[in-house]
Amino acid sequence: MSALLELSEVSVSIGRAALLERISLRLEPGHILGLVGESGSGKSLTAMAAMGLLPLIGGRVTGGTVRFDGQDIAAMTDGQRRALRGRRIGFVTQNPMTALDPVQRIGAQIDVVSRLHLGLSRQAARARTLDLLTQLRIPEAAAVAEAWPHQLSGGMKQRIVIAMALAGDPDLIVADEPTTALDVTVQAQIIQILGALVRERGLALLLITHDMGVVAQICDRVAVLYAGRLAEENAVDPIFAAPAHPYTRALIGCIPQEGMARGSLHGIPGAVPGALQFPPGCRFHPRCPQASALCRATVPPLTPHGAGIAACHHLSVEAR
Amino acid sequence: MTPPPLIRIEALTRRFETGGGFLKRPRTMMAVQDVSLSIARGEVVGVVGESGCGKSTLARLVLRLLEPTSGRVLLGDSELTALPPAALRAARKRMAMVFQDPYSSLDPRYSLAEVLAEPFVVQRRALPSGAVAAMLAAVGLPETLATSHPHQLSGGQRQRVGIARALALEPEFLVLDEPTASLDVSIQAQIIDLLADLRDRLGLTYLFISHDLGLVRYFCDRIVVMYLGAVVEVLPHADAAPRHPYTRALIDSGFAPDPARRRTIAPLTGEIPSPFALPPGCAFAGRCPRATDRCRTDRPALGGDAAHPVACFHPH
Ligand SMILES: Nc1ncnc2c1ncn2[C@@H]1O[C@H](COP(=O)(O)OP(=O)(O)OP(=O)(O)O)[C@@H](O)[C@H]1O
Ligand SMILES: Nc1ncnc2c1ncn2[C@@H]1O[C@H](COP(=O)(O)OP(=O)(O)OP(=O)(O)O)[C@@H](O)[C@H]1O
Ligand code: SF4
Ligand SMILES: [Mg+2]
Ligand SMILES: [Mg+2]
């Protein structure tokens, strides 16, 4: 199947800091790609690059191409890029408060998306809004549409932001930590709703999260970022059952699991380096239990690995 | 004979009045309601529950950083909640708190050496020579960081400083209020390792607060589950089968990091009631799959098996 979103060796800088290096990803309709990695590894920047939003934060693509539905977004006019967002790409931000206007009623904020991007009349837009709220299992949709943002709980607000992202009938949803601020009982519900939307409507979802449980639950494929580079990309089953990259293995090993004895959980020593302190060779080498002299000197190339790719001089043999 | 508990919490309650003003009636909310709990020396007791259920309020009440509306807290034989200021200051040496946010709990103007010396200043005690280096070493930080300022540290390093500061006066009892909530899982695991090691080496007792049931089950001996200010269940150990429907829902809502264990979660329906207007019966009744008419009119008390109490008319 052809990719809806395709990043080919995309590099990104902000000022003089080279923050992303040769990131390649592809996402097909009806699929969910999880983007994981510790804080500062480059997940949000990758999402901004995918949506052509880097200029907003003073960033630029210094190499590679981003294609949406086969079209190079760098070759589009500003107007075309703006039309892409909202109409074909919906964005769900981490913090619902920044996405909602506190002095506008909920319904009006959702209506405007379909009026703008789908050219719907006032009435048709409202009907669509109520329909979306109902699909997102919001009880009493009509009453909620008349509410102000501050009257809703965090979980409700997050669902409203998802409704706004869906209102333009997009093909791609980019969701940056959509459930991080929510309680687990609410998170479970929202993750299931997102999963169902993808399957039912054939949407594509780029899901940024640092919750490996959420990844295991709904993603088809997983891209693991470390210090601005892609460490590994593969289908979800091998990522968990036989992670090829030492970083992927270490990340999974950090999660407390049922029945685990106290003392059996080990963190990853050290911390993600900032862009101005990237070490030479493999950027993970100072924290990697397998690091050798080769790792310290030479950048490991991304190589095909089973159904995916990984960049490590000492890929797990069992994973082959 | 079992040794007497280090901490005894008895019927602790805290109400907040808010919103009073022009033409507005003040509203009362129960942040912590009738909580009783004993903690043995060396024990790690976990407290879990969702945002706003009263975990931080309970933490502050236990250390008497906040006055209770009613109820008592005893540290050994002394009743903390009745101590006059001078005696309270002396008692404070025996206990300390580690806060959730390592970004805002350390004053950016001070160097780490000054941050770590502060508890001695508060207690009007001389700083023993070599103490700062020893405190840094105890939490796995190099001595060279002593002259650094908090903004120069990573989140994990800052939280280590927070723990070092809490340990400065060699307390017996630590309250840890979501000490890893703002950290990556990779760093969280490091901090949990450190806390386990400190407990073993120094014989510490912890009240460990978290919204992450998986983490609490991994780290704690006993687990207190709170819902809207009240304790609904105390799990006697991490693997105890949950009996309260809310504890069940919490466990069922977590996704295992294993695609082979994907499943459909029956979502809780209904909204969480406002803490200002708790329903007359069980606070969980509106979302509970087992609720009956009785649950909506009568409030279930925490009871049943003393080792595994539960507040529910229809426990599992
Ligand atoms: N506007 C900016 N100016 C300079 N550096 C930036 C900017 N935005 C991000 N960075 C840097 O780029 C790197 C990647 O940032 P990014 O926000 O993509 O991380 P992330 O993986 O999304 O992390 P988190 O999990 O904390 O959201 C970090 O080192 C960050 O400090
Ligand atoms: N000083 C205060 N004045 C009024 N209400 C307060 C005050 N402190 C806490 N509350 C309220 O008491 C309730 C319990 O708050 P608390 O901070 O203890 O919850 P929590 O379980 O720690 O939540 P979180 O997981 O979000 O940290 C909340 O509804 C909160 O708004
Ligand atoms: S290349 Fe070397 S240092 Fe990098 S992850 Fe692989 S083994 Fe570790
Ligand atoms: Mg981010
Ligand atoms: Mg709290």
XYZ file of C-alpha atoms and ligand atoms in Angstrom:
708
model
C 0.000 0.000 0.000
C 1.269 3.499 -0.683
C 2.152 5.655 2.270
C -0.047 8.559 3.330
C 2.830 10.138 5.239
C 6.429 9.492 4.387
C 9.530 11.060 5.909
C 12.730 10.214 4.025
C 15.978 10.955 5.828
C 14.614 14.175 7.313
C 17.065 16.349 9.250
C 15.949 19.342 11.287
C 17.780 22.260 12.878
C 16.749 25.115 15.100
C 19.337 27.856 15.003
C 22.690 26.121 14.981
C 21.455 23.058 16.866
C 21.024 20.012 14.610
C 18.182 18.341 16.477
C 16.967 15.577 14.160
C 19.180 13.529 11.865
C 17.931 11.490 8.900
C 14.589 10.374 10.311
C 12.679 8.039 7.997
C 9.098 6.965 8.705
C 6.100 5.813 6.743
C 2.483 5.585 7.737
C -0.314 3.979 5.747
C -4.054 4.660 5.901
C -5.802 2.602 8.573
C -2.603 2.221 10.565
C -1.204 3.543 13.822
C 2.474 4.386 14.111
C 3.742 4.910 17.647
C 6.623 7.313 18.203
C 8.462 6.604 21.454
C 11.630 7.634 23.243
C 12.625 9.473 26.391
C 11.942 13.144 26.910
C 14.075 15.225 24.547
C 14.602 12.452 22.011
C 12.834 14.411 19.252
C 9.272 13.062 19.125
C 7.466 16.414 19.024
C 9.939 17.872 16.528
C 9.350 14.889 14.248
C 5.607 15.534 14.453
C 6.093 19.238 13.713
C 8.243 18.333 10.705
C 5.585 15.889 9.483
C 2.936 18.622 9.577
C 5.142 21.290 8.037
C 4.903 23.314 11.246
C 8.600 23.777 11.995
C 8.638 27.475 10.978
C 6.249 28.140 13.878
C 8.995 27.257 16.339
C 11.849 28.681 14.294
C 12.945 25.314 12.924
C 13.804 24.208 9.397
C 14.301 21.013 7.443
C 17.962 20.833 6.450
C 17.777 17.606 4.480
C 15.418 14.924 3.240
C 11.771 15.170 2.228
C 8.359 14.966 3.872
C 5.637 13.664 1.577
C 1.937 13.740 2.301
C -0.115 11.601 -0.063
C 2.818 11.582 -2.471
C 3.310 15.359 -2.477
C 6.476 16.999 -1.205
C 5.265 19.486 1.396
C 8.355 21.669 0.912
C 7.199 22.281 -2.658
C 3.749 23.470 -1.567
C 2.738 27.097 -1.215
C 1.973 28.420 2.279
C -1.707 28.408 1.379
C -1.608 24.766 0.326
C 0.173 23.806 3.515
C -2.368 25.651 5.627
C -5.197 23.906 3.805
C -3.533 20.583 4.518
C -3.730 21.120 8.242
C -7.228 21.055 9.611
C -8.613 19.609 6.357
C -6.388 16.577 5.807
C -4.305 16.524 8.979
C -5.840 16.874 12.445
C -3.566 17.724 15.372
C -4.216 16.714 18.971
C -1.910 18.521 21.374
C -0.791 17.290 24.740
C -2.415 20.037 26.736
C -6.108 20.515 25.870
C -6.100 23.927 27.526
C -3.760 25.387 24.916
C -5.971 24.101 22.105
C -9.252 25.467 23.473
C -10.289 29.098 23.548
C -11.488 29.787 27.110
C -13.973 32.475 26.035
C -15.769 30.514 23.331
C -18.396 27.841 23.818
C -17.290 24.293 23.030
C -19.679 23.738 20.123
C -18.691 26.911 18.294
C -15.017 25.957 18.482
C -15.679 22.610 16.823
C -18.197 23.984 14.283
C -15.693 26.437 12.877
C -13.372 23.646 11.716
C -15.947 21.990 9.459
C -17.328 25.318 8.261
C -13.853 26.447 7.270
C -12.507 23.226 5.833
C -15.606 21.471 4.549
C -17.634 24.577 3.696
C -20.595 23.434 5.783
C -23.453 25.718 6.726
C -23.950 26.721 10.342
C -26.640 24.087 10.876
C -24.795 21.322 9.055
C -21.634 22.095 11.012
C -23.491 21.880 14.318
C -25.100 18.596 13.314
C -21.658 17.261 12.475
C -20.270 18.498 15.799
C -23.006 16.761 17.783
C -22.458 13.606 15.789
C -18.713 13.683 16.564
C -19.287 14.312 20.279
C -21.643 11.349 20.385
C -19.097 9.148 18.608
C -16.564 10.156 21.246
C -19.040 8.862 23.860
C -19.742 12.258 25.321
C -23.068 12.086 27.138
C -25.550 14.886 26.484
C -23.668 16.215 23.482
C -26.042 19.132 22.962
C -25.505 20.398 26.512
C -21.742 19.989 26.242
C -21.728 21.982 22.988
C -23.209 24.900 24.924
C -20.679 24.617 27.777
C -17.537 26.704 28.342
C -14.173 24.938 28.472
C -13.687 25.562 32.210
C -16.891 23.667 32.969
C -15.497 20.393 31.643
C -13.185 17.824 33.230
C -9.733 17.130 31.784
C -10.889 13.933 30.124
C -13.847 15.718 28.510
C -11.639 18.544 27.266
C -9.248 16.058 25.713
C -12.161 14.458 23.872
C -13.223 17.908 22.645
C -9.740 18.466 21.215
C -9.984 15.104 19.467
C -13.383 16.131 18.091
C -11.830 19.343 16.732
C -9.070 17.325 15.079
C -11.687 15.066 13.452
C -14.073 17.831 12.412
C -12.349 18.576 9.101
C -12.645 14.893 8.151
C -8.856 14.434 7.990
C -6.939 11.452 6.648
C -4.175 11.746 9.222
C -4.310 12.489 12.935
C -1.140 13.521 14.709
C -1.585 13.113 18.460
C 1.216 14.329 20.747
C 0.819 12.644 24.150
C -2.990 12.853 24.002
C -3.562 11.041 27.281
C -0.492 11.832 29.389
C -2.285 14.292 31.654
C -5.301 12.049 32.206
C -6.230 9.504 34.826
C -5.845 5.890 33.751
C -9.554 5.133 33.712
C -10.096 8.052 31.320
C -6.964 7.294 29.319
C -8.167 3.742 28.676
C -11.372 5.070 27.210
C -9.741 7.668 24.963
C -7.146 5.226 23.644
C -9.898 2.777 22.741
C -11.895 5.499 21.013
C -8.851 6.545 18.955
C -8.151 2.927 18.019
C -11.745 2.384 16.910
C -11.749 5.568 14.792
C -8.682 4.434 12.916
C -10.164 1.028 12.155
C -13.632 2.299 11.277
C -12.708 5.283 9.141
C -9.402 4.128 7.694
C -7.610 7.077 9.292
C -3.881 7.082 9.833
C -2.653 7.978 13.314
C 0.802 9.152 14.326
C 0.739 8.647 18.076
C 3.437 10.155 20.258
C 3.590 8.693 23.718
C 6.051 7.559 26.307
C 3.643 4.945 27.599
C 4.774 1.575 26.249
C 1.507 0.033 27.490
C -0.478 2.320 25.185
C 1.885 1.472 22.319
C 1.431 -2.267 22.864
C -2.328 -1.811 23.037
C -3.062 0.054 19.807
C -0.047 0.583 17.552
C 0.686 -1.403 14.394
C 4.237 -0.184 14.065
C 6.631 1.561 16.409
C 9.477 4.010 15.778
C 11.965 4.415 18.617
C 13.856 7.707 18.678
C 16.985 8.420 20.640
C 18.840 11.733 20.760
C 17.445 12.922 17.430
C 18.068 9.708 15.512
C 15.941 6.689 14.704
C 17.140 3.747 16.794
C 14.691 1.186 15.508
C 11.440 0.865 13.573
C 9.405 -2.299 13.324
C 5.992 -3.922 13.668
C 4.696 -3.803 17.245
C 5.014 -7.539 17.959
C 8.767 -7.867 17.319
C 9.411 -4.529 19.045
C 8.156 -6.060 22.293
C 8.873 -9.754 21.788
C 12.350 -9.391 20.302
C 13.589 -5.809 20.388
C 16.676 -5.554 18.205
C 18.171 -2.353 19.577
C 19.664 -2.186 23.085
C 17.788 1.088 23.664
C 14.412 -0.455 22.857
C 15.219 -3.346 25.183
C 16.258 -0.969 27.949
C 13.102 1.158 27.581
C 10.839 -1.881 27.873
C 12.859 -3.105 30.859
C 12.044 0.102 32.769
C 8.333 -0.624 33.128
C 7.125 -2.261 36.306
C 5.070 -5.295 35.356
C 2.700 -7.497 37.256
C 4.399 -10.032 39.476
C 7.846 -8.455 39.116
C 10.023 -8.870 42.204
C 11.237 -5.694 43.881
C 14.765 -4.935 42.742
C 14.332 -6.441 39.292
C 13.587 -3.125 37.617
C 16.571 -1.319 36.188
C 16.625 2.159 34.810
C 18.863 3.363 32.038
C 21.912 4.995 33.617
C 22.654 8.600 32.692
C 20.344 10.808 30.662
C 19.482 11.780 27.076
C 22.204 14.206 25.900
C 21.228 17.666 24.699
C 21.855 18.622 21.078
C 25.124 20.356 21.874
C 26.486 17.376 23.780
C 25.773 14.552 21.352
C 28.588 12.024 21.743
C 30.427 10.703 18.665
C 29.627 7.307 17.186
C 26.386 5.806 18.401
C 24.689 8.460 20.526
C 23.454 5.790 22.934
C 26.923 4.422 23.647
C 27.530 6.162 27.020
C 24.404 4.444 28.412
C 24.543 1.167 26.512
C 25.509 -2.103 28.212
C 26.763 -3.510 24.885
C 28.891 -0.573 23.785
C 32.261 -1.400 22.231
C 35.128 0.652 20.781
C 33.373 0.531 17.415
C 30.225 2.080 18.946
C 32.241 4.918 20.443
C 33.857 5.811 17.118
C 31.444 5.023 14.302
C 27.816 5.932 13.683
C 25.863 2.679 13.273
C 23.969 2.741 9.943
C 20.258 1.966 9.759
C 20.054 -1.558 8.393
C 17.074 -3.743 7.461
C 16.191 -6.067 10.261
C 13.337 -8.565 9.989
C 10.261 -6.527 9.076
C 11.922 -3.296 10.167
C 15.150 -1.341 10.463
C 17.576 -0.671 13.296
C 20.799 1.240 13.845
C 23.212 -0.607 16.104
C 26.605 -2.283 15.678
C 25.526 -5.114 17.960
C 21.939 -5.896 17.049
C 20.353 -8.617 19.098
C 21.039 -11.937 17.353
C 17.877 -13.596 18.609
C 15.859 -10.836 16.969
C 17.094 -11.682 13.496
C 4.251 -9.278 70.051
C 4.303 -6.981 67.053
C 6.193 -3.739 67.610
C 4.064 -0.588 67.921
C 3.609 1.266 64.614
C 5.886 4.185 63.795
C 3.006 6.228 62.410
C -0.608 6.117 63.471
C -3.192 8.078 61.533
C -6.563 8.226 63.251
C -9.780 9.418 61.615
C -7.984 12.199 59.787
C -10.308 14.640 58.044
C -9.688 17.853 56.188
C -12.331 20.122 54.717
C -11.673 23.105 52.472
C -13.992 26.079 52.197
C -13.756 27.890 48.890
C -15.553 30.274 46.628
C -17.066 32.574 49.250
C -17.466 36.097 47.927
C -19.934 38.664 46.746
C -23.303 36.960 46.330
C -21.605 33.582 46.370
C -22.150 30.981 48.984
C -18.891 29.404 50.197
C -18.664 25.780 49.256
C -17.243 23.026 51.391
C -15.306 20.089 50.089
C -13.975 17.031 51.808
C -10.410 16.607 50.571
C -9.616 13.872 53.089
C -12.337 12.054 54.921
C -11.946 9.880 57.999
C -8.663 8.222 57.012
C -7.087 5.813 59.525
C -3.852 3.956 58.903
C -0.903 2.533 60.824
C 2.563 2.239 59.346
C 5.112 -0.122 60.883
C 8.776 0.781 61.104
C 10.519 -0.251 57.866
C 7.286 -0.611 55.962
C 6.591 0.910 52.538
C 2.940 1.880 52.328
C 1.610 3.035 48.981
C -1.284 5.411 48.389
C -2.939 5.351 44.946
C -5.889 7.110 43.446
C -6.761 9.477 40.644
C -6.094 13.169 40.395
C -7.811 15.168 43.124
C -8.638 12.227 45.372
C -6.714 13.783 48.270
C -3.307 12.103 48.153
C -1.235 15.280 48.512
C -3.564 16.644 51.158
C -3.121 13.430 53.138
C 0.655 13.707 52.750
C 0.678 17.262 54.085
C -1.632 16.355 56.962
C 0.560 13.452 58.023
C 3.623 15.725 58.291
C 1.464 18.479 59.777
C 2.339 20.848 56.978
C -1.428 21.357 56.976
C -3.767 21.344 59.991
C -6.512 18.715 60.026
C -10.153 19.609 60.509
C -10.301 16.634 62.862
C -8.384 13.472 63.663
C -4.864 12.786 64.930
C -1.427 11.746 63.709
C 1.024 10.042 66.079
C 4.735 9.599 65.456
C 5.776 6.885 67.905
C 4.242 8.081 71.187
C 4.036 11.744 70.411
C 0.874 13.233 69.026
C 2.089 15.418 66.159
C -1.256 17.087 65.741
C -1.121 18.357 69.352
C 2.516 19.471 69.589
C 3.339 23.121 70.270
C 5.617 24.802 67.676
C 8.983 24.147 69.380
C 8.263 20.479 69.957
C 6.892 20.187 66.435
C 10.130 21.561 65.024
C 12.073 18.962 66.977
C 9.765 16.205 65.754
C 10.200 17.392 62.170
C 13.773 16.129 62.204
C 12.366 12.624 62.285
C 10.368 12.987 59.082
C 10.612 14.617 55.685
C 8.867 14.987 52.363
C 9.984 14.506 48.763
C 7.877 16.471 46.312
C 6.567 15.552 42.894
C 8.075 18.280 40.834
C 11.865 18.444 40.947
C 11.640 21.602 38.819
C 9.783 23.802 41.240
C 10.740 22.284 44.590
C 14.356 23.474 44.415
C 15.124 27.187 44.586
C 17.018 28.095 41.389
C 19.041 30.810 43.160
C 20.867 28.410 45.446
C 23.727 26.058 44.683
C 23.258 22.406 45.572
C 25.532 22.860 48.583
C 23.210 25.613 49.838
C 20.071 23.597 49.033
C 21.428 20.667 51.032
C 22.548 22.832 53.955
C 19.129 24.436 54.316
C 17.534 21.779 56.562
C 20.375 22.348 59.069
C 19.765 26.083 58.993
C 16.063 25.562 59.637
C 16.876 23.321 62.588
C 19.554 25.790 63.787
C 22.195 23.129 63.670
C 25.789 23.333 62.489
C 26.487 21.675 59.170
C 28.883 18.781 59.882
C 32.013 18.967 57.730
C 31.839 16.719 54.700
C 28.056 16.457 55.043
C 27.243 17.853 51.597
C 29.624 15.461 49.860
C 28.225 12.553 51.862
C 24.637 13.543 51.039
C 25.420 13.768 47.335
C 27.208 10.423 47.440
C 24.265 8.789 49.209
C 22.042 9.514 46.230
C 24.657 8.660 43.620
C 25.643 12.192 42.596
C 29.263 13.302 42.153
C 30.659 15.764 44.682
C 31.613 18.066 41.824
C 27.944 19.007 41.452
C 27.931 20.800 44.833
C 28.545 24.176 43.218
C 25.982 23.647 40.443
C 22.554 25.215 40.440
C 19.317 23.254 39.965
C 18.772 24.449 36.368
C 22.041 22.818 35.371
C 20.760 19.373 36.328
C 18.582 16.850 34.552
C 15.172 15.985 36.005
C 16.492 12.744 37.488
C 19.453 14.536 39.089
C 17.143 17.168 40.565
C 14.945 14.505 42.096
C 18.062 12.908 43.604
C 18.859 16.279 45.184
C 15.298 16.433 46.534
C 15.797 13.031 48.135
C 19.226 13.992 49.494
C 17.730 17.100 51.072
C 14.935 15.062 52.637
C 17.552 12.712 54.111
C 19.750 15.532 55.458
C 18.697 15.249 59.100
C 18.571 11.452 59.048
C 14.801 11.094 59.336
C 13.079 7.818 60.117
C 10.032 8.493 58.001
C 9.729 9.854 54.465
C 6.594 10.907 52.654
C 7.176 10.661 48.909
C 4.513 12.554 46.979
C 4.674 11.275 43.385
C 8.482 11.458 43.387
C 8.780 10.102 39.842
C 5.643 11.443 38.165
C 7.491 14.041 36.093
C 10.330 11.728 35.081
C 10.894 9.318 32.196
C 10.402 5.632 33.040
C 14.144 5.156 32.550
C 14.869 7.690 35.291
C 11.914 6.575 37.412
C 13.447 3.099 37.610
C 16.755 4.615 38.788
C 15.018 6.612 41.519
C 12.967 3.629 42.702
C 16.170 1.559 42.881
C 17.767 4.301 44.945
C 14.784 4.520 47.314
C 14.774 0.744 47.807
C 18.488 0.792 48.536
C 18.190 3.683 51.020
C 15.370 1.942 52.823
C 17.443 -1.213 53.228
C 20.578 0.621 54.306
C 19.025 3.229 56.598
C 15.976 1.328 57.817
C 13.615 4.020 56.526
C 9.828 3.924 56.542
C 7.965 5.315 53.516
C 4.539 6.613 52.688
C 4.737 6.431 48.888
C 2.129 8.334 46.916
C 1.474 7.721 43.253
C -1.301 7.582 40.702
C 0.471 4.650 39.037
C -0.875 1.415 40.448
C 1.690 -0.627 38.526
C 4.527 1.270 40.174
C 2.965 1.060 43.624
C 2.401 -2.673 43.243
C 6.045 -3.058 42.292
C 7.456 -1.003 45.144
C 5.122 -1.111 48.157
C 4.380 -3.628 50.902
C 0.809 -2.477 51.458
C -1.418 -0.349 49.247
C -4.055 2.152 50.269
C -6.574 2.958 47.516
C -8.315 6.333 47.752
C -11.365 7.622 45.925
C -12.640 11.174 46.429
C -11.007 11.704 49.808
C -11.782 8.340 51.390
C -9.939 5.048 51.629
C -11.883 2.405 49.703
C -9.514 -0.538 50.129
C -6.196 -1.503 51.699
C -4.412 -4.256 49.762
C -2.302 -6.268 52.238
C 0.337 -6.982 49.594
C 1.036 -6.218 45.955
C -0.455 -9.418 44.577
C -3.614 -9.399 46.676
C -6.700 -9.757 44.496
C -8.552 -6.429 44.531
C -11.973 -6.560 46.148
C -13.294 -3.035 45.578
C -14.813 -2.402 42.119
C -12.823 0.827 41.869
C -9.513 -0.933 42.522
C -10.557 -3.473 39.903
C -11.241 -0.678 37.425
C -7.857 0.902 38.145
C -6.063 -2.366 37.499
C -8.145 -3.125 34.409
C -7.468 0.318 32.946
C -3.721 -0.178 32.744
C -2.370 -1.478 29.463
C 0.338 -4.117 29.761
C 3.480 -3.380 27.725
C 2.901 -6.550 25.753
C 0.937 -6.754 22.485
C 0.121 -10.398 23.266
C -1.999 -9.093 26.148
C -4.065 -6.585 24.176
C -7.624 -6.489 25.348
C -10.799 -4.535 25.273
C -11.383 -2.600 28.426
C -14.945 -2.112 29.551
C -14.801 1.629 30.178
C -16.307 3.085 33.296
C -19.401 5.013 32.418
C -20.571 8.098 34.242
C -18.589 11.103 35.337
C -16.609 11.510 38.540
C -18.846 13.413 40.992
C -17.832 16.870 42.114
C -15.992 16.820 45.424
C -18.201 19.736 46.473
C -21.355 17.686 46.054
C -20.614 14.105 46.985
C -23.592 11.810 46.539
C -25.183 10.503 49.750
C -24.203 6.850 49.240
C -20.974 5.346 47.963
C -18.967 7.993 46.093
C -18.206 5.442 43.362
C -21.814 4.336 42.817
C -22.350 6.505 39.712
C -19.532 4.704 37.855
C -19.734 1.277 39.469
C -20.865 -1.754 37.475
C -22.022 -3.470 40.710
C -24.005 -0.603 42.217
C -27.457 -1.289 43.662
C -30.050 1.022 45.222
C -28.455 0.598 48.625
C -25.124 1.895 47.258
C -26.849 5.084 46.176
C -28.344 5.826 49.595
C -26.020 4.342 52.253
C -22.308 4.991 52.601
C -20.246 1.790 52.948
C -17.688 1.946 55.776
C -14.169 0.569 55.475
C -14.388 -2.824 57.134
C -14.533 -6.567 56.808
C -11.240 -8.444 57.059
C -8.909 -6.282 59.199
C -5.920 -7.326 57.095
C -7.679 -6.452 53.851
C -10.420 -3.924 54.570
C -12.729 -2.725 51.824
C -15.502 -0.122 51.757
C -18.104 -1.716 49.511
C -21.467 -3.432 49.880
C -20.733 -5.796 47.002
C -17.003 -6.523 46.999
C -15.437 -9.047 44.647
N 12.210 25.548 20.007
C 13.324 24.866 20.328
N 14.520 25.484 20.389
C 15.651 24.810 20.691
N 15.687 23.494 20.963
C 14.527 22.826 20.928
C 13.292 23.468 20.607
N 12.306 22.541 20.663
C 12.906 21.387 20.995
N 14.243 21.547 21.164
C 15.205 20.503 21.513
O 15.085 19.443 20.590
C 15.183 18.188 21.255
C 13.967 17.347 20.947
O 12.826 18.008 21.456
P 11.361 17.399 21.352
O 10.452 18.431 21.910
O 11.104 16.916 19.984
O 11.474 16.166 22.344
P 10.346 15.109 22.738
O 10.859 13.769 22.345
O 9.035 15.534 22.181
O 10.363 15.203 24.332
P 9.151 15.204 25.405
O 8.871 13.753 25.684
O 9.776 15.869 26.582
O 8.002 15.947 24.812
C 15.383 18.483 22.732
O 16.742 18.406 23.033
C 14.900 19.899 22.859
O 15.601 20.556 23.900
N -5.642 24.668 49.777
C -6.733 24.162 49.187
N -7.876 24.872 49.112
C -8.988 24.360 48.538
N -9.054 23.137 47.995
C -7.942 22.386 48.025
C -6.733 22.854 48.607
N -5.788 21.883 48.480
C -6.389 20.858 47.835
N -7.686 21.152 47.563
C -8.655 20.270 46.898
O -8.665 19.050 47.586
C -8.811 17.956 46.688
C -7.684 16.989 46.883
O -6.500 17.597 46.400
P -5.082 16.866 46.453
O -4.073 17.825 45.919
O -4.864 16.313 47.792
O -5.312 15.694 45.418
P -4.258 14.647 44.835
O -4.849 13.297 45.031
O -2.903 14.902 45.380
O -4.314 14.996 43.290
P -3.161 14.941 42.187
O -3.047 13.497 41.779
O -3.756 15.770 41.064
O -1.926 15.507 42.776
C -8.846 18.556 45.296
O -10.189 18.641 44.872
C -8.245 19.926 45.480
O -8.760 20.834 44.534
S 25.705 0.715 18.477
Fe 26.779 0.041 20.288
S 26.403 1.625 21.790
Fe 24.903 1.884 20.160
S 23.179 0.726 20.867
Fe 24.329 -0.649 19.601
S 25.656 -1.730 21.039
Fe 24.872 0.035 22.103
Mg 7.243 16.262 23.089
Mg -1.057 15.445 44.463
